[in-house]
PDB file of C-alpha atoms in Angstrom:
ATOM      1  CA  MET A   1      21.014   7.929 -18.648  1.00  0.00           C
ATOM      2  CA  ASN A   2      20.326   4.611 -16.945  1.00  0.00           C
ATOM      3  CA  ILE A   3      16.962   4.313 -15.251  1.00  0.00           C
ATOM      4  CA  PRO A   4      16.487   1.475 -12.737  1.00  0.00           C
ATOM      5  CA  VAL A   5      13.097  -0.226 -13.045  1.00  0.00           C
ATOM      6  CA  HIS A   6      11.627  -2.101 -10.086  1.00  0.00           C
ATOM      7  CA  PHE A   7       8.976  -4.794 -10.463  1.00  0.00           C
ATOM      8  CA  TRP A   8       6.641  -5.508  -7.547  1.00  0.00           C
ATOM      9  CA  SER A   9       4.256  -8.331  -6.629  1.00  0.00           C
ATOM     10  CA  TYR A  10       3.619 -10.770  -9.485  1.00  0.00           C
ATOM     11  CA  PHE A  11       5.174  -8.360 -11.968  1.00  0.00           C
ATOM     12  CA  ARG A  12       8.488  -9.517 -10.509  1.00  0.00           C
ATOM     13  CA  ASP A  13       7.693 -13.073 -11.660  1.00  0.00           C
ATOM     14  CA  LEU A  14       6.593 -11.902 -15.099  1.00  0.00           C
ATOM     15  CA  ALA A  15       9.799  -9.871 -15.504  1.00  0.00           C
ATOM     16  CA  GLY A  16      11.941 -12.675 -14.093  1.00  0.00           C
ATOM     17  CA  ALA A  17      13.687 -10.229 -11.750  1.00  0.00           C
ATOM     18  CA  ALA A  18      12.934  -7.659  -9.064  1.00  0.00           C
ATOM     19  CA  GLN A  19      14.888  -4.975 -10.883  1.00  0.00           C
ATOM     20  CA  GLY A  20      16.120  -4.116 -14.344  1.00  0.00           C
ATOM     21  CA  GLU A  21      17.676  -1.096 -15.991  1.00  0.00           C
ATOM     22  CA  VAL A  22      16.774   0.784 -19.144  1.00  0.00           C
ATOM     23  CA  GLN A  23      19.034   3.195 -20.964  1.00  0.00           C
ATOM     24  CA  VAL A  24      17.178   6.241 -22.279  1.00  0.00           C
ATOM     25  CA  PRO A  25      18.263   9.583 -23.733  1.00  0.00           C
ATOM     26  CA  GLU A  26      18.128  12.804 -21.715  1.00  0.00           C
ATOM     27  CA  GLY A  27      14.604  14.197 -21.665  1.00  0.00           C
ATOM     28  CA  ALA A  28      12.993  10.788 -22.106  1.00  0.00           C
ATOM     29  CA  THR A  29       9.608  10.116 -20.577  1.00  0.00           C
ATOM     30  CA  VAL A  30       8.264   7.195 -18.586  1.00  0.00           C
ATOM     31  CA  GLU A  31       6.689   6.002 -21.825  1.00  0.00           C
ATOM     32  CA  THR A  32      10.156   5.388 -23.298  1.00  0.00           C
ATOM     33  CA  VAL A  33      10.950   3.150 -20.350  1.00  0.00           C
ATOM     34  CA  LEU A  34       7.610   1.356 -20.666  1.00  0.00           C
ATOM     35  CA  ASN A  35       8.189   0.633 -24.343  1.00  0.00           C
ATOM     36  CA  ALA A  36      11.590  -0.899 -23.588  1.00  0.00           C
ATOM     37  CA  VAL A  37      10.190  -2.962 -20.712  1.00  0.00           C
ATOM     38  CA  TYR A  38       7.254  -4.231 -22.752  1.00  0.00           C
ATOM     39  CA  ALA A  39       9.511  -5.135 -25.682  1.00  0.00           C
ATOM     40  CA  ALA A  40      11.642  -7.226 -23.326  1.00  0.00           C
ATOM     41  CA  HIS A  41       8.702  -8.651 -21.338  1.00  0.00           C
ATOM     42  CA  PRO A  42       5.601  -8.992 -23.534  1.00  0.00           C
ATOM     43  CA  ARG A  43       3.616 -10.599 -20.699  1.00  0.00           C
ATOM     44  CA  LEU A  44       3.938  -7.328 -18.784  1.00  0.00           C
ATOM     45  CA  GLY A  45       2.847  -5.434 -21.880  1.00  0.00           C
ATOM     46  CA  ALA A  46      -0.384  -7.409 -21.896  1.00  0.00           C
ATOM     47  CA  LEU A  47      -1.175  -5.912 -18.474  1.00  0.00           C
ATOM     48  CA  ARG A  48      -0.394  -2.307 -19.362  1.00  0.00           C
ATOM     49  CA  GLN A  49      -3.988  -1.123 -18.906  1.00  0.00           C
ATOM     50  CA  SER A  50      -3.958  -2.052 -15.225  1.00  0.00           C
ATOM     51  CA  THR A  51      -0.310  -1.255 -14.507  1.00  0.00           C
ATOM     52  CA  LEU A  52       0.459   1.366 -11.867  1.00  0.00           C
ATOM     53  CA  ILE A  53       3.568   3.488 -12.393  1.00  0.00           C
ATOM     54  CA  ALA A  54       5.641   5.319  -9.810  1.00  0.00           C
ATOM     55  CA  VAL A  55       8.756   7.432 -10.113  1.00  0.00           C
ATOM     56  CA  GLY A  56      10.431   7.379  -6.726  1.00  0.00           C
ATOM     57  CA  VAL A  57       7.528   7.269  -4.244  1.00  0.00           C
ATOM     58  CA  GLU A  58       4.987   9.234  -6.310  1.00  0.00           C
ATOM     59  CA  TYR A  59       2.529   7.974  -8.911  1.00  0.00           C
ATOM     60  CA  GLN A  60       3.252   9.306 -12.388  1.00  0.00           C
ATOM     61  CA  GLY A  61       1.886   8.884 -15.883  1.00  0.00           C
ATOM     62  CA  PRO A  62       3.639   7.912 -19.126  1.00  0.00           C
ATOM     63  CA  SER A  63       4.295  11.549 -20.068  1.00  0.00           C
ATOM     64  CA  PHE A  64       6.406  12.259 -16.966  1.00  0.00           C
ATOM     65  CA  VAL A  65       9.880  13.489 -17.989  1.00  0.00           C
ATOM     66  CA  LEU A  66      12.644  11.524 -16.288  1.00  0.00           C
ATOM     67  CA  ARG A  67      15.772  12.998 -14.782  1.00  0.00           C
ATOM     68  CA  PRO A  68      19.070  11.364 -13.870  1.00  0.00           C
ATOM     69  CA  GLY A  69      18.685   9.493 -10.591  1.00  0.00           C
ATOM     70  CA  ASP A  70      15.009   8.705 -11.103  1.00  0.00           C
ATOM     71  CA  GLU A  71      13.831   5.176 -10.451  1.00  0.00           C
ATOM     72  CA  VAL A  72      10.675   3.721 -11.984  1.00  0.00           C
ATOM     73  CA  SER A  73       8.457   1.142 -10.286  1.00  0.00           C
ATOM     74  CA  LEU A  74       5.827  -0.923 -12.062  1.00  0.00           C
ATOM     75  CA  PHE A  75       3.208  -2.888 -10.200  1.00  0.00           C
ATOM     76  CA  PRO A  76      -0.323  -4.298 -10.339  1.00  0.00           C
ATOM     77  CA  PRO A  77      -3.313  -2.765  -8.508  1.00  0.00           C
ATOM     78  CA  VAL A  78      -2.680  -2.537  -4.781  1.00  0.00           C
ATOM     79  CA  GLN A  79      -4.510  -4.677  -2.212  1.00  0.00           C
ATOM     80  CA  GLY A  80      -3.710  -3.527   1.311  1.00  0.00           C
ATOM     81  CA  GLY A  81      -5.860  -4.230   4.318  1.00  0.00           C
TER      82      GLY A  81
ATOM     83  CA  MET B   1      -3.523  15.978  14.087  1.00  0.00           C
ATOM     84  CA  ILE B   2      -1.564  13.327  15.960  1.00  0.00           C
ATOM     85  CA  ARG B   3      -0.491  10.556  13.612  1.00  0.00           C
ATOM     86  CA  PHE B   4       1.137   7.197  14.118  1.00  0.00           C
ATOM     87  CA  LEU B   5       2.028   4.718  11.357  1.00  0.00           C
ATOM     88  CA  GLN B   6       3.661   1.344  11.697  1.00  0.00           C
ATOM     89  CA  LEU B   7       4.359  -1.300   9.064  1.00  0.00           C
ATOM     90  CA  THR B   8       5.313  -4.358  11.058  1.00  0.00           C
ATOM     91  CA  ARG B   9       6.292  -7.979  10.634  1.00  0.00           C
ATOM     92  CA  THR B  10       5.195  -8.876  14.158  1.00  0.00           C
ATOM     93  CA  PRO B  11       1.635  -9.493  15.385  1.00  0.00           C
ATOM     94  CA  ILE B  12      -0.557  -6.472  16.062  1.00  0.00           C
ATOM     95  CA  GLU B  13      -0.912  -6.132  19.843  1.00  0.00           C
ATOM     96  CA  GLU B  14      -4.290  -4.443  19.995  1.00  0.00           C
ATOM     97  CA  ALA B  15      -4.436  -4.442  23.802  1.00  0.00           C
ATOM     98  CA  ALA B  16      -1.083  -2.663  24.017  1.00  0.00           C
ATOM     99  CA  LEU B  17      -2.107  -0.169  21.344  1.00  0.00           C
ATOM    100  CA  THR B  18      -5.367   0.556  23.133  1.00  0.00           C
ATOM    101  CA  ALA B  19      -3.608   0.900  26.478  1.00  0.00           C
ATOM    102  CA  GLY B  20      -1.194   3.363  24.881  1.00  0.00           C
ATOM    103  CA  ALA B  21      -3.990   5.625  23.713  1.00  0.00           C
ATOM    104  CA  SER B  22      -4.017   9.015  25.319  1.00  0.00           C
ATOM    105  CA  ALA B  23      -7.533   9.686  26.552  1.00  0.00           C
ATOM    106  CA  SER B  24      -8.783  13.159  25.865  1.00  0.00           C
ATOM    107  CA  ALA B  25     -11.951  14.919  26.883  1.00  0.00           C
ATOM    108  CA  GLU B  26     -11.871  16.602  23.467  1.00  0.00           C
ATOM    109  CA  PHE B  27     -12.634  13.397  21.599  1.00  0.00           C
ATOM    110  CA  GLY B  28     -16.098  12.009  22.123  1.00  0.00           C
ATOM    111  CA  ALA B  29     -15.595   9.378  19.437  1.00  0.00           C
ATOM    112  CA  VAL B  30     -12.781   6.854  19.127  1.00  0.00           C
ATOM    113  CA  ILE B  31     -13.251   4.416  16.242  1.00  0.00           C
ATOM    114  CA  ARG B  32     -11.076   1.303  16.260  1.00  0.00           C
ATOM    115  CA  PHE B  33     -11.094  -1.076  13.307  1.00  0.00           C
ATOM    116  CA  SER B  34      -9.365  -4.423  12.928  1.00  0.00           C
ATOM    117  CA  GLY B  35      -9.015  -6.073   9.549  1.00  0.00           C
ATOM    118  CA  VAL B  36      -8.693  -9.840   9.996  1.00  0.00           C
ATOM    119  CA  VAL B  37      -7.440 -12.363   7.444  1.00  0.00           C
ATOM    120  CA  ARG B  38     -10.312 -14.570   6.374  1.00  0.00           C
ATOM    121  CA  GLY B  39      -9.790 -18.325   6.304  1.00  0.00           C
ATOM    122  CA  ARG B  40     -11.219 -18.658   2.833  1.00  0.00           C
ATOM    123  CA  GLU B  41     -10.294 -17.178  -0.511  1.00  0.00           C
ATOM    124  CA  GLY B  42     -13.235 -17.883  -2.759  1.00  0.00           C
ATOM    125  CA  GLU B  43     -13.968 -21.585  -2.301  1.00  0.00           C
ATOM    126  CA  ALA B  44     -10.499 -22.461  -1.047  1.00  0.00           C
ATOM    127  CA  VAL B  45      -9.527 -22.770   2.596  1.00  0.00           C
ATOM    128  CA  ILE B  46      -6.272 -20.891   3.107  1.00  0.00           C
ATOM    129  CA  ARG B  47      -3.457 -20.894   5.667  1.00  0.00           C
ATOM    130  CA  GLY B  48      -3.095 -17.143   5.532  1.00  0.00           C
ATOM    131  CA  ILE B  49      -1.875 -14.227   3.443  1.00  0.00           C
ATOM    132  CA  ARG B  50       1.641 -12.935   2.879  1.00  0.00           C
ATOM    133  CA  TYR B  51       1.696  -9.146   2.585  1.00  0.00           C
ATOM    134  CA  GLU B  52       4.325  -7.483   0.396  1.00  0.00           C
ATOM    135  CA  ALA B  53       4.969  -3.745   0.407  1.00  0.00           C
ATOM    136  CA  PHE B  54       7.039  -1.182  -1.408  1.00  0.00           C
ATOM    137  CA  GLU B  55       7.754   0.226   2.023  1.00  0.00           C
ATOM    138  CA  ALA B  56       9.216   3.645   1.216  1.00  0.00           C
ATOM    139  CA  MET B  57       6.314   4.454  -1.089  1.00  0.00           C
ATOM    140  CA  ALA B  58       3.736   2.907   1.242  1.00  0.00           C
ATOM    141  CA  THR B  59       4.926   5.120   4.095  1.00  0.00           C
ATOM    142  CA  HIS B  60       4.862   8.192   1.854  1.00  0.00           C
ATOM    143  CA  GLN B  61       1.390   7.436   0.515  1.00  0.00           C
ATOM    144  CA  PHE B  62       0.016   6.801   4.010  1.00  0.00           C
ATOM    145  CA  GLN B  63       1.366  10.186   5.128  1.00  0.00           C
ATOM    146  CA  LYS B  64      -0.292  11.845   2.114  1.00  0.00           C
ATOM    147  CA  LEU B  65      -3.580  10.163   3.045  1.00  0.00           C
ATOM    148  CA  PHE B  66      -3.234  11.411   6.621  1.00  0.00           C
ATOM    149  CA  ASP B  67      -2.656  14.922   5.220  1.00  0.00           C
ATOM    150  CA  GLU B  68      -5.752  14.680   3.051  1.00  0.00           C
ATOM    151  CA  MET B  69      -7.819  13.202   5.875  1.00  0.00           C
ATOM    152  CA  SER B  70      -6.820  16.102   8.110  1.00  0.00           C
ATOM    153  CA  ALA B  71      -7.834  18.563   5.393  1.00  0.00           C
ATOM    154  CA  ARG B  72     -11.195  16.853   4.797  1.00  0.00           C
ATOM    155  CA  TRP B  73     -12.006  16.397   8.501  1.00  0.00           C
ATOM    156  CA  PRO B  74     -10.121  19.125  10.402  1.00  0.00           C
ATOM    157  CA  ALA B  75     -11.757  18.084  13.662  1.00  0.00           C
ATOM    158  CA  VAL B  76     -10.097  14.663  13.617  1.00  0.00           C
ATOM    159  CA  GLY B  77      -7.477  14.878  16.328  1.00  0.00           C
ATOM    160  CA  SER B  78      -5.650  11.585  16.038  1.00  0.00           C
ATOM    161  CA  VAL B  79      -5.071   8.701  13.647  1.00  0.00           C
ATOM    162  CA  ARG B  80      -3.087   5.576  14.370  1.00  0.00           C
ATOM    163  CA  LEU B  81      -2.613   2.834  11.785  1.00  0.00           C
ATOM    164  CA  VAL B  82      -0.707  -0.433  11.936  1.00  0.00           C
ATOM    165  CA  HIS B  83      -0.380  -2.734   8.903  1.00  0.00           C
ATOM    166  CA  ARG B  84       1.196  -6.160   8.984  1.00  0.00           C
ATOM    167  CA  LEU B  85       3.775  -7.251   6.416  1.00  0.00           C
ATOM    168  CA  GLY B  86       4.961 -10.767   5.763  1.00  0.00           C
ATOM    169  CA  PHE B  87       2.865 -13.825   6.587  1.00  0.00           C
ATOM    170  CA  VAL B  88      -0.360 -13.321   8.543  1.00  0.00           C
ATOM    171  CA  ALA B  89      -2.269 -16.458   9.556  1.00  0.00           C
ATOM    172  CA  ALA B  90      -6.001 -16.739   8.924  1.00  0.00           C
ATOM    173  CA  GLY B  91      -7.808 -15.297  11.931  1.00  0.00           C
ATOM    174  CA  ASP B  92      -5.053 -12.807  12.760  1.00  0.00           C
ATOM    175  CA  ALA B  93      -5.317  -9.064  12.251  1.00  0.00           C
ATOM    176  CA  SER B  94      -3.512  -7.599   9.255  1.00  0.00           C
ATOM    177  CA  LEU B  95      -4.697  -4.030   9.824  1.00  0.00           C
ATOM    178  CA  TRP B  96      -5.545  -1.893  12.846  1.00  0.00           C
ATOM    179  CA  VAL B  97      -6.842   1.658  12.551  1.00  0.00           C
ATOM    180  CA  GLU B  98      -7.911   4.132  15.221  1.00  0.00           C
ATOM    181  CA  VAL B  99      -9.447   7.509  14.482  1.00  0.00           C
ATOM    182  CA  SER B 100     -10.387   9.988  17.243  1.00  0.00           C
ATOM    183  CA  ALA B 101     -12.625  12.994  16.753  1.00  0.00           C
ATOM    184  CA  PRO B 102     -15.048  15.120  18.747  1.00  0.00           C
ATOM    185  CA  HIS B 103     -18.106  13.420  17.220  1.00  0.00           C
ATOM    186  CA  ARG B 104     -18.825   9.954  15.809  1.00  0.00           C
ATOM    187  CA  GLY B 105     -19.964  11.137  12.379  1.00  0.00           C
ATOM    188  CA  GLU B 106     -16.602  12.529  11.368  1.00  0.00           C
ATOM    189  CA  ALA B 107     -14.714   9.725  13.118  1.00  0.00           C
ATOM    190  CA  PHE B 108     -16.636   6.997  11.245  1.00  0.00           C
ATOM    191  CA  ALA B 109     -16.459   8.873   7.939  1.00  0.00           C
ATOM    192  CA  ALA B 110     -12.738   9.583   8.198  1.00  0.00           C
ATOM    193  CA  CYS B 111     -11.915   6.009   9.212  1.00  0.00           C
ATOM    194  CA  GLN B 112     -13.968   4.560   6.343  1.00  0.00           C
ATOM    195  CA  TRP B 113     -12.413   6.990   3.862  1.00  0.00           C
ATOM    196  CA  LEU B 114      -8.886   6.212   5.058  1.00  0.00           C
ATOM    197  CA  ILE B 115      -9.284   2.451   4.660  1.00  0.00           C
ATOM    198  CA  ASP B 116     -11.005   2.770   1.263  1.00  0.00           C
ATOM    199  CA  SER B 117      -8.306   5.174   0.028  1.00  0.00           C
ATOM    200  CA  MET B 118      -5.501   2.977   1.347  1.00  0.00           C
ATOM    201  CA  LYS B 119      -6.789   0.136  -0.801  1.00  0.00           C
ATOM    202  CA  GLN B 120      -6.507   2.391  -3.861  1.00  0.00           C
ATOM    203  CA  VAL B 121      -3.073   3.969  -3.479  1.00  0.00           C
ATOM    204  CA  VAL B 122      -0.843   2.346  -0.843  1.00  0.00           C
ATOM    205  CA  PRO B 123       1.472  -0.161  -2.556  1.00  0.00           C
ATOM    206  CA  ILE B 124       0.801  -3.284  -0.521  1.00  0.00           C
ATOM    207  CA  TRP B 125      -0.074  -6.613  -2.161  1.00  0.00           C
ATOM    208  CA  LYS B 126      -1.574  -9.852  -0.903  1.00  0.00           C
ATOM    209  CA  HIS B 127      -0.207 -13.279  -1.730  1.00  0.00           C
ATOM    210  CA  VAL B 128      -2.545 -16.057  -0.664  1.00  0.00           C
ATOM    211  CA  GLU B 129      -0.847 -18.999   1.048  1.00  0.00           C
ATOM    212  CA  PRO B 130      -2.896 -22.124   0.397  1.00  0.00           C
ATOM    213  CA  LEU B 131      -3.500 -24.712   3.066  1.00  0.00           C
ATOM    214  CA  GLU B 132      -0.695 -27.216   2.886  1.00  0.00           C
ATOM    215  CA  PRO B 133      -1.811 -30.808   2.305  1.00  0.00           C
ATOM    216  CA  SER B 134      -1.829 -32.773   5.538  1.00  0.00           C
TER     217      SER B 134
END
């Protein structure tokens, strides 16, 4: 299945695009997507400790099992206000 | 609990928001907070801040915070929150929050908690716009 990946804030600059797509097998977790993203964009991999992950509009961790139609967002710590 | 949320690209009209408040004899405390863009970022003088949001998630996370606030402080009767997106000039408000409750203790506590929590979970980011050379 193809999982769209959205990059927000300065992660968009580090990825060189606002959105990418990763192909993963059925039953794959967020971690599978992260590994593919970090292989393609090592500068994002360097920030993995502070990276926030969402699937749809909810925060999720690397072990979250993806389903067809899911979209992953990766972004740095938030700063509203 | 009455709730109102607006993510807006136009200036926050505090007078209009205040005028639109529905006065209630139930609420002895109405806390209103404005967050204003500072003209300095560290040592640098800045023109303002551009706010970026993942809007669908920001709206969802704000609603979850309102839910949690209502659970923590059941007496809070109303919350209204407006957050600017896009460019906000130094000196202008980027955030406006109003919390109404029967007593000031819960109103202050809930308002403080909401703003602190927002800064942890609502996907909004700041991009500093430096002062352009004259």
